[in-house]
Tab-separated table of C-alpha atoms in Angstrom:
chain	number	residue	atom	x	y	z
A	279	UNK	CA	-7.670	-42.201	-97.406
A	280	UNK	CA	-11.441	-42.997	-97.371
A	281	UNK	CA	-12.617	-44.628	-94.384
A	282	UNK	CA	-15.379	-47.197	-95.994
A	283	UNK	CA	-16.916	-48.305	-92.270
A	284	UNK	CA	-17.639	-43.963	-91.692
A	285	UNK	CA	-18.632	-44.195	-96.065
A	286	UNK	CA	-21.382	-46.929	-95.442
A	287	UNK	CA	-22.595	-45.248	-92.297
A	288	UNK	CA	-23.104	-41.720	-94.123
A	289	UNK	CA	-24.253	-43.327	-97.147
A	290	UNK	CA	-27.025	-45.105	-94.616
A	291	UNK	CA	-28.033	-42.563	-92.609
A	292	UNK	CA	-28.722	-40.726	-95.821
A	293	UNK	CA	-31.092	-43.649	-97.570
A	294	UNK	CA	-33.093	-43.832	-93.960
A	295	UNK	CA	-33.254	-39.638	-93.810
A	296	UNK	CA	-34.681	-40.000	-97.311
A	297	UNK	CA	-37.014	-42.116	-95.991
A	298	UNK	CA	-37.781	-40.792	-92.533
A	299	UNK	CA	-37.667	-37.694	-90.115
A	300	UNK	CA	-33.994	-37.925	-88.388
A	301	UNK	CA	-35.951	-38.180	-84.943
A	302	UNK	CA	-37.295	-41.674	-85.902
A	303	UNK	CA	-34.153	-42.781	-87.611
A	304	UNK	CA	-32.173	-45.304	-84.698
A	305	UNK	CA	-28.664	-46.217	-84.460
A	306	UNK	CA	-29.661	-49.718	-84.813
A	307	UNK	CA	-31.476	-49.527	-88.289
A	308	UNK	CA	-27.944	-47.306	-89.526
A	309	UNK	CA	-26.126	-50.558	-88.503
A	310	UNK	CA	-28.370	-52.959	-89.769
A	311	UNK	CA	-28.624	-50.892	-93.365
A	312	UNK	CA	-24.737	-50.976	-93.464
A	313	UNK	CA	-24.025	-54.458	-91.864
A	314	UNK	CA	-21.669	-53.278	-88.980
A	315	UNK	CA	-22.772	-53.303	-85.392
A	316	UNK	CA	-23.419	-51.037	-82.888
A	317	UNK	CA	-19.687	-51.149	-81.102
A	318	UNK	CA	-18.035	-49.725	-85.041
A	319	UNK	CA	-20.762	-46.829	-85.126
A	320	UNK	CA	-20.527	-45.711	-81.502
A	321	UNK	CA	-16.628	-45.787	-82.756
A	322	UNK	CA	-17.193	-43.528	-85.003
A	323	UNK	CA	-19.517	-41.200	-83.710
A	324	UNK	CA	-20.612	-40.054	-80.557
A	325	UNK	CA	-24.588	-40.121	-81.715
A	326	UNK	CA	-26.595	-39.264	-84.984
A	327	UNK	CA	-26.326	-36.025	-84.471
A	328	UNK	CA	-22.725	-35.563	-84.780
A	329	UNK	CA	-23.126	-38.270	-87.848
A	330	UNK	CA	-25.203	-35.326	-89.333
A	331	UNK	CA	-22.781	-32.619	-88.388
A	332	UNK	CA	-19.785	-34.085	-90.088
A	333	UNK	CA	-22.437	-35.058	-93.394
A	334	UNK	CA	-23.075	-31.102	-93.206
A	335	UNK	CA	-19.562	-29.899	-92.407
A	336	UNK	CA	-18.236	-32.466	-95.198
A	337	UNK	CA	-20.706	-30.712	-97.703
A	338	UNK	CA	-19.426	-27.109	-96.594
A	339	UNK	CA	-15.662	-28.149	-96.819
A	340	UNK	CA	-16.544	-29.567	-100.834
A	341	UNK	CA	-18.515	-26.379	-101.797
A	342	UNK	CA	-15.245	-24.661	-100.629
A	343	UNK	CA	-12.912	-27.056	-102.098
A	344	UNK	CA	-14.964	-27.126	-105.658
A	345	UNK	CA	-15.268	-23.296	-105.976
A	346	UNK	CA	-12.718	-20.885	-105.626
A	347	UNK	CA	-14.291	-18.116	-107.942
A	348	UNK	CA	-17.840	-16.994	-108.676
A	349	UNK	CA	-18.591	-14.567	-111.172
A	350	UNK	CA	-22.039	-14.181	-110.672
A	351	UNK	CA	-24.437	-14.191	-107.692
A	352	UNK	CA	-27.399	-16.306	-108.680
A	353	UNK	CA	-24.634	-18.969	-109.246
A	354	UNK	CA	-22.990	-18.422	-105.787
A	355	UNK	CA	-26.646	-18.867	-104.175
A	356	UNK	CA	-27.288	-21.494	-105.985
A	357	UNK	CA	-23.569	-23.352	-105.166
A	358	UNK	CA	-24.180	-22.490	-101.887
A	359	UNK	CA	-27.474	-24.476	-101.738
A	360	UNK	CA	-26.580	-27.663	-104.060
A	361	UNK	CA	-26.712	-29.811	-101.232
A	362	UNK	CA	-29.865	-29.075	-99.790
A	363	UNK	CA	-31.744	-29.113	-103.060
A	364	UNK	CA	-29.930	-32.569	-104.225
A	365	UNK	CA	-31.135	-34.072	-100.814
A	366	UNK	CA	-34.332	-32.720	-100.568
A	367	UNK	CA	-35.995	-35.190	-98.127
A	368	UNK	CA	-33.152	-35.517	-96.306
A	369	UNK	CA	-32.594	-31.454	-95.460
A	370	UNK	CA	-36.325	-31.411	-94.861
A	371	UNK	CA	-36.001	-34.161	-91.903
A	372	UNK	CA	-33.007	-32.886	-90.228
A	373	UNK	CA	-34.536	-29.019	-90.294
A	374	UNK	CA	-37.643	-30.362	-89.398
A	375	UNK	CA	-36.151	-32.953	-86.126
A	376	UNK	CA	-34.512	-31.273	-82.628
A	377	UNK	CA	-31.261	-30.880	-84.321
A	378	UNK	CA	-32.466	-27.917	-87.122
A	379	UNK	CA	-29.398	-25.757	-85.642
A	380	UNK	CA	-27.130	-27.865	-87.893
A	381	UNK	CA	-28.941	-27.527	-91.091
A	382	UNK	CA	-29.082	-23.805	-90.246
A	383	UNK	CA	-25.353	-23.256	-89.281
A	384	UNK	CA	-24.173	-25.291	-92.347
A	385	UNK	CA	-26.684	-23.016	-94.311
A	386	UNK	CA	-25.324	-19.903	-92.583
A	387	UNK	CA	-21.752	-21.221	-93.170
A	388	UNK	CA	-22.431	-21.937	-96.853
A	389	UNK	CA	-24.333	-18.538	-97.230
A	390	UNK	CA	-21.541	-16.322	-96.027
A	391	UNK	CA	-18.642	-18.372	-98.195
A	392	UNK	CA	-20.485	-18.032	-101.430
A	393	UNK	CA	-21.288	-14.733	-100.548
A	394	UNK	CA	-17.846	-14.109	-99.766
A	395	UNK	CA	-16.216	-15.582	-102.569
A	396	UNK	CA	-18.343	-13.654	-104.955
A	397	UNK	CA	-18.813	-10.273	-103.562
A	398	UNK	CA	-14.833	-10.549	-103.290
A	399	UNK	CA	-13.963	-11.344	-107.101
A	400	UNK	CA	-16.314	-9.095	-107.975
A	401	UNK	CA	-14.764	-6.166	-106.353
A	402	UNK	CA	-11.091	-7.109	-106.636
A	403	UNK	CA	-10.277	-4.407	-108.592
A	404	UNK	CA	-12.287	-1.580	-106.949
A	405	UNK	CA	-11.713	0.528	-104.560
A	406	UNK	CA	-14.951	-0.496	-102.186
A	407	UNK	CA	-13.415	-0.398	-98.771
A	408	UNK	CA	-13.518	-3.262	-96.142
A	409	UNK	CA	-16.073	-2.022	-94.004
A	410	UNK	CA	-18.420	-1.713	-97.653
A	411	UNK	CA	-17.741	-4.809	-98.524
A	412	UNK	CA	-18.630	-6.705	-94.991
A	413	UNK	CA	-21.430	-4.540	-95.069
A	414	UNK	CA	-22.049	-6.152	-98.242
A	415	UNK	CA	-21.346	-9.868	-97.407
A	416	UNK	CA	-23.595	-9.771	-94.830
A	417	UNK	CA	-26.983	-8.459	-96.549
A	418	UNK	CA	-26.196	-11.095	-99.372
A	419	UNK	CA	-25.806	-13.612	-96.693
A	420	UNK	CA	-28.795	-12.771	-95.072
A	421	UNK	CA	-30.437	-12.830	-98.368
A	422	UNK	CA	-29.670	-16.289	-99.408
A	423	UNK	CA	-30.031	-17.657	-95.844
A	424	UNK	CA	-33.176	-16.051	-95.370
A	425	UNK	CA	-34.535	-17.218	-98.922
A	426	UNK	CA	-34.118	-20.923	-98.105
A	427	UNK	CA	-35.441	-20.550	-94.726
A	428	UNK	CA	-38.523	-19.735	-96.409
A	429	UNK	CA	-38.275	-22.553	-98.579
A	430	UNK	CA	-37.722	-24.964	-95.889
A	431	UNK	CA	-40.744	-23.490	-93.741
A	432	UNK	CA	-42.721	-23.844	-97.147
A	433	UNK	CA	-42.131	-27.236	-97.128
A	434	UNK	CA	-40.026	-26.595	-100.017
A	435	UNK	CA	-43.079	-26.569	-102.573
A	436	UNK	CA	-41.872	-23.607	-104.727
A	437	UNK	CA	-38.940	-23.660	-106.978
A	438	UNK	CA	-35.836	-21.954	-105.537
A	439	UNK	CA	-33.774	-21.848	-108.146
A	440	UNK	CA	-36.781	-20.062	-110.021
A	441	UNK	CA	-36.839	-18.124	-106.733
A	442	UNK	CA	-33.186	-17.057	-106.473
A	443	UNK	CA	-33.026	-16.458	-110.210
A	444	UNK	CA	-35.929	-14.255	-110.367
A	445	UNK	CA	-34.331	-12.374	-107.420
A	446	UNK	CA	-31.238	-11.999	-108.644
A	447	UNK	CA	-32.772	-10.223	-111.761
A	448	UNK	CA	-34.749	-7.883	-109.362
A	449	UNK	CA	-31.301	-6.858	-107.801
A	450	UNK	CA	-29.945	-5.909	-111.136
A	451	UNK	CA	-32.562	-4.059	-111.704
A	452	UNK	CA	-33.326	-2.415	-108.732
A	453	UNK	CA	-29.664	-1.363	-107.554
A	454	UNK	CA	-28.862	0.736	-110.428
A	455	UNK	CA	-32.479	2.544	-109.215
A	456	UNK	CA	-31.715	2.315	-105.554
A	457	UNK	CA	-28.347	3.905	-105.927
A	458	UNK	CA	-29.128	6.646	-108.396
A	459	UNK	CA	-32.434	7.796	-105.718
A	460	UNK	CA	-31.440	10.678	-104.025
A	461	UNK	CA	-31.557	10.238	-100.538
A	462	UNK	CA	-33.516	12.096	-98.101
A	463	UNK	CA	-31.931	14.633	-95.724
A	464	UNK	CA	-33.273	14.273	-91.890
């Protein structure tokens, strides 16, 4: 059952973190935005931060909930980073405030399902082993994490989903190249 009191807070916070960095965002302006008082948030939640964890660890449970397969890995990036790009302003202020660990573990968390979930589908039928394919989750991981990092510390001004799409190409091409090098003996 949806609480609506926990709805209007998140649905607050979010308007003022469009607006402003999280670090200037008070408790007081959340309850004067939503019309409860101070007593029902503190209720709720401990502080803003942990209003902003459970916004992030909400988003993280719906990718997961929404997605069960990917076919293709520009897609799975590009699931994994729906929230952030929908909410701009909003991912800029919390990455940008004291609390930037929970932007990156959501985006860590996000990174390494997608990754997961595709890389896994992918190879269901093959014989990759286990070790291959953690080996492989965690350089796509890194990949995606590590792209919008760069984004965020560019102050998002180029387009990532031009970004992970033109990246995504480059792997395609480049793997068949990669693997087919022959490797040098030491």
């Amino acid at each position: 059952m949806i609480n609506y009191t926990k709805k209007a807070i998140k649905d607050s916070f979010m308007r003022l973190l469009e607006k402003k960095p999280l670090g200037k965002i008070t408790v007081k302006e959340i309850v004067e935005e939503c019309g409860i008082n101070r007593n029902t948030f503190y209720y709720h939640y401990a502080d803003l931060p942990a209003l902003a964890e459970e916004i992030v660890t909400e988003q993280l449970d719906l990718l997961i909930l929404d997605n069960a397969d990917f076919n293709s890995l520009e897609q799975s990036f590009l699931q994994g980073i729906r929230f952030a790009t929908e909410n701009k302003r909003a991912m800029y202020h919390i990455y940008n405030s004291v609390n930037r660990d929970i932007f990156e573990q959501y985006l860590m968390k996000s990174s390494e399902y997608v990754v997961k979930a595709y890389v896994n589908n992918v190879l269901k039928d093959s014989s990759v082993s286990e070790q291959d394919r953690t080996l492989l989750i965690r350089h796509y991981k890194y990949i995606c994490f590590g792209t919008v990092i760069d984004w965020m510390e560019s102050g998002m001004r180029n387009d990532i989903k031009a970004d992970i799409h033109r990246t995504c190409e480059l792997l395609t091409v480049l793997l068949p190249v990669i693997r087919d090098s022959p490797i040098p003996s030491e």
